[in-house]
Amino acid sequence: MLARLVTFISILTAANSFLHVNRFLTKNTALHLSTADFKNGMTFEVDNVPVRLIEFLHVKPGKGSAFVRTKVKNLVNGSVQERTFRAGESIVAAEVSKTEMQYTFTDGDLIVFMNMETFEEQRIDKKKIDNLLLLKEGLSCQVSIWNDQVIDVSMPQQVEYVVVDTPPNFKGNTAQGGQKPAVLDCGATVSVPMFIENGERILVSTDDCKYLGRSDGKNFQ
């Protein structure tokens, strides 16, 4: 009986040690990549600060070594910078957790989101959100957290809006590609084709605030 108890305790001790080592490795082992892994939108660290890759270009000069010219957004202070990397240079992926949260309301300079699983509120500085005017009540966004601080908020790539105010088209208008301003239900103003009328539902790209087309009302926020 005593021998079995000793064996059982030994197994528990070994299991606990394994879990401790596994947690340590998970927390302290960074994912190393290189410039060959670059993709627009990816997040990695530069000088121990998380950045998001906006655009990149591989350059192979006639003389000298190849390099990669990039534009990145500092996800801590919001600044956009141009950085150059050697071709094949190692980079470290930022350990960022992403949680889906729903926009509820604005409180001064803070945007209030709610985690729909825990119902906890998260107040986020407006500076963390691109194209802020495209936010509308109930919109679900991805909130990125690094070192226990919110560093980025990403809207869906395209969102459905209702046109609430736009000038009417006029009889005899035959201009091709004509555009006019339209105020959306979120308060933002975008350019739309002349045939769009008040009350129509349209899709807008949240990356550049551009009209994408009429919406069929399916699977869009």
PDB file of N, CA and C in Angstrom, residues 87-121:
ATOM      1  N   ALA A  87      17.199  41.294 -46.937  1.00  0.00           N
ATOM      2  CA  ALA A  87      16.458  40.121 -47.433  1.00  0.00           C
ATOM      3  C   ALA A  87      16.825  38.914 -46.590  1.00  0.00           C
ATOM      4  N   GLY A  88      15.812  38.236 -46.076  1.00  0.00           N
ATOM      5  CA  GLY A  88      16.039  37.062 -45.244  1.00  0.00           C
ATOM      6  C   GLY A  88      16.320  37.369 -43.789  1.00  0.00           C
ATOM      7  N   GLU A  89      16.280  38.653 -43.419  1.00  0.00           N
ATOM      8  CA  GLU A  89      16.556  39.024 -42.023  1.00  0.00           C
ATOM      9  C   GLU A  89      15.513  38.423 -41.088  1.00  0.00           C
ATOM     10  N   SER A  90      15.958  37.993 -39.915  1.00  0.00           N
ATOM     11  CA  SER A  90      15.054  37.386 -38.931  1.00  0.00           C
ATOM     12  C   SER A  90      14.191  38.453 -38.261  1.00  0.00           C
ATOM     13  N   ILE A  91      12.953  38.092 -38.008  1.00  0.00           N
ATOM     14  CA  ILE A  91      12.043  38.943 -37.257  1.00  0.00           C
ATOM     15  C   ILE A  91      11.349  38.080 -36.207  1.00  0.00           C
ATOM     16  N   VAL A  92      10.802  38.726 -35.191  1.00  0.00           N
ATOM     17  CA  VAL A  92      10.126  38.011 -34.108  1.00  0.00           C
ATOM     18  C   VAL A  92       8.636  38.337 -34.155  1.00  0.00           C
ATOM     19  N   ALA A  93       7.820  37.322 -34.268  1.00  0.00           N
ATOM     20  CA  ALA A  93       6.367  37.531 -34.267  1.00  0.00           C
ATOM     21  C   ALA A  93       5.923  38.033 -32.908  1.00  0.00           C
ATOM     22  N   ALA A  94       5.075  39.046 -32.895  1.00  0.00           N
ATOM     23  CA  ALA A  94       4.561  39.580 -31.636  1.00  0.00           C
ATOM     24  C   ALA A  94       3.519  38.625 -31.060  1.00  0.00           C
ATOM     25  N   GLU A  95       3.617  38.349 -29.764  1.00  0.00           N
ATOM     26  CA  GLU A  95       2.662  37.467 -29.102  1.00  0.00           C
ATOM     27  C   GLU A  95       1.422  38.278 -28.737  1.00  0.00           C
ATOM     28  N   VAL A  96       0.489  38.289 -29.658  1.00  0.00           N
ATOM     29  CA  VAL A  96      -0.712  39.104 -29.528  1.00  0.00           C
ATOM     30  C   VAL A  96      -1.930  38.199 -29.431  1.00  0.00           C
ATOM     31  N   SER A  97      -2.780  38.444 -28.443  1.00  0.00           N
ATOM     32  CA  SER A  97      -4.043  37.709 -28.336  1.00  0.00           C
ATOM     33  C   SER A  97      -5.152  38.563 -28.940  1.00  0.00           C
ATOM     34  N   LYS A  98      -6.073  37.905 -29.636  1.00  0.00           N
ATOM     35  CA  LYS A  98      -7.159  38.629 -30.296  1.00  0.00           C
ATOM     36  C   LYS A  98      -8.508  38.144 -29.771  1.00  0.00           C
ATOM     37  N   THR A  99      -9.354  39.104 -29.427  1.00  0.00           N
ATOM     38  CA  THR A  99     -10.674  38.791 -28.887  1.00  0.00           C
ATOM     39  C   THR A  99     -11.732  39.584 -29.640  1.00  0.00           C
ATOM     40  N   GLU A 100     -12.823  38.921 -29.997  1.00  0.00           N
ATOM     41  CA  GLU A 100     -13.913  39.613 -30.685  1.00  0.00           C
ATOM     42  C   GLU A 100     -14.764  40.360 -29.659  1.00  0.00           C
ATOM     43  N   MET A 101     -14.938  41.652 -29.888  1.00  0.00           N
ATOM     44  CA  MET A 101     -15.746  42.479 -29.000  1.00  0.00           C
ATOM     45  C   MET A 101     -16.698  43.343 -29.820  1.00  0.00           C
ATOM     46  N   GLN A 102     -17.771  43.777 -29.173  1.00  0.00           N
ATOM     47  CA  GLN A 102     -18.812  44.540 -29.860  1.00  0.00           C
ATOM     48  C   GLN A 102     -18.808  45.988 -29.395  1.00  0.00           C
ATOM     49  N   TYR A 103     -18.828  46.913 -30.368  1.00  0.00           N
ATOM     50  CA  TYR A 103     -18.870  48.337 -30.041  1.00  0.00           C
ATOM     51  C   TYR A 103     -20.228  48.685 -29.439  1.00  0.00           C
ATOM     52  N   THR A 104     -20.196  49.362 -28.283  1.00  0.00           N
ATOM     53  CA  THR A 104     -21.452  49.722 -27.619  1.00  0.00           C
ATOM     54  C   THR A 104     -21.717  51.226 -27.597  1.00  0.00           C
ATOM     55  N   PHE A 105     -20.740  52.017 -27.121  1.00  0.00           N
ATOM     56  CA  PHE A 105     -20.950  53.470 -27.116  1.00  0.00           C
ATOM     57  C   PHE A 105     -19.610  54.181 -26.950  1.00  0.00           C
ATOM     58  N   THR A 106     -19.658  55.522 -27.099  1.00  0.00           N
ATOM     59  CA  THR A 106     -18.467  56.357 -26.953  1.00  0.00           C
ATOM     60  C   THR A 106     -18.576  57.158 -25.674  1.00  0.00           C
ATOM     61  N   ASP A 107     -17.469  57.227 -24.940  1.00  0.00           N
ATOM     62  CA  ASP A 107     -17.413  57.973 -23.690  1.00  0.00           C
ATOM     63  C   ASP A 107     -16.228  58.933 -23.756  1.00  0.00           C
ATOM     64  N   GLY A 108     -16.469  60.139 -24.275  1.00  0.00           N
ATOM     65  CA  GLY A 108     -15.396  61.111 -24.427  1.00  0.00           C
ATOM     66  C   GLY A 108     -14.377  60.636 -25.454  1.00  0.00           C
ATOM     67  N   ASP A 109     -13.134  60.508 -25.043  1.00  0.00           N
ATOM     68  CA  ASP A 109     -12.066  60.048 -25.933  1.00  0.00           C
ATOM     69  C   ASP A 109     -11.921  58.533 -25.923  1.00  0.00           C
ATOM     70  N   LEU A 110     -12.842  57.854 -25.258  1.00  0.00           N
ATOM     71  CA  LEU A 110     -12.763  56.401 -25.155  1.00  0.00           C
ATOM     72  C   LEU A 110     -13.920  55.736 -25.902  1.00  0.00           C
ATOM     73  N   ILE A 111     -13.603  54.622 -26.550  1.00  0.00           N
ATOM     74  CA  ILE A 111     -14.607  53.804 -27.217  1.00  0.00           C
ATOM     75  C   ILE A 111     -14.849  52.583 -26.344  1.00  0.00           C
ATOM     76  N   VAL A 112     -16.098  52.307 -26.034  1.00  0.00           N
ATOM     77  CA  VAL A 112     -16.427  51.216 -25.126  1.00  0.00           C
ATOM     78  C   VAL A 112     -16.876  49.991 -25.924  1.00  0.00           C
ATOM     79  N   PHE A 113     -16.153  48.894 -25.728  1.00  0.00           N
ATOM     80  CA  PHE A 113     -16.488  47.617 -26.355  1.00  0.00           C
ATOM     81  C   PHE A 113     -16.903  46.629 -25.274  1.00  0.00           C
ATOM     82  N   MET A 114     -17.676  45.623 -25.676  1.00  0.00           N
ATOM     83  CA  MET A 114     -18.081  44.589 -24.734  1.00  0.00           C
ATOM     84  C   MET A 114     -17.696  43.217 -25.261  1.00  0.00           C
ATOM     85  N   ASN A 115     -17.075  42.424 -24.394  1.00  0.00           N
ATOM     86  CA  ASN A 115     -16.799  41.026 -24.695  1.00  0.00           C
ATOM     87  C   ASN A 115     -18.114  40.269 -24.548  1.00  0.00           C
ATOM     88  N   MET A 116     -18.644  39.751 -25.640  1.00  0.00           N
ATOM     89  CA  MET A 116     -19.967  39.143 -25.617  1.00  0.00           C
ATOM     90  C   MET A 116     -19.994  37.774 -24.960  1.00  0.00           C
ATOM     91  N   GLU A 117     -18.817  37.237 -24.601  1.00  0.00           N
ATOM     92  CA  GLU A 117     -18.779  35.975 -23.866  1.00  0.00           C
ATOM     93  C   GLU A 117     -18.754  36.212 -22.363  1.00  0.00           C
ATOM     94  N   THR A 118     -17.961  37.203 -21.930  1.00  0.00           N
ATOM     95  CA  THR A 118     -17.843  37.481 -20.492  1.00  0.00           C
ATOM     96  C   THR A 118     -18.679  38.673 -20.059  1.00  0.00           C
ATOM     97  N   PHE A 119     -19.154  39.472 -21.045  1.00  0.00           N
ATOM     98  CA  PHE A 119     -19.926  40.698 -20.799  1.00  0.00           C
ATOM     99  C   PHE A 119     -19.116  41.745 -20.025  1.00  0.00           C
ATOM    100  N   GLU A 120     -17.792  41.649 -20.134  1.00  0.00           N
ATOM    101  CA  GLU A 120     -16.928  42.655 -19.532  1.00  0.00           C
ATOM    102  C   GLU A 120     -16.718  43.792 -20.524  1.00  0.00           C
ATOM    103  N   GLU A 121     -16.662  45.031 -20.005  1.00  0.00           N
ATOM    104  CA  GLU A 121     -16.431  46.188 -20.849  1.00  0.00           C
ATOM    105  C   GLU A 121     -14.936  46.470 -20.984  1.00  0.00           C
TER     106      GLU A 121
END
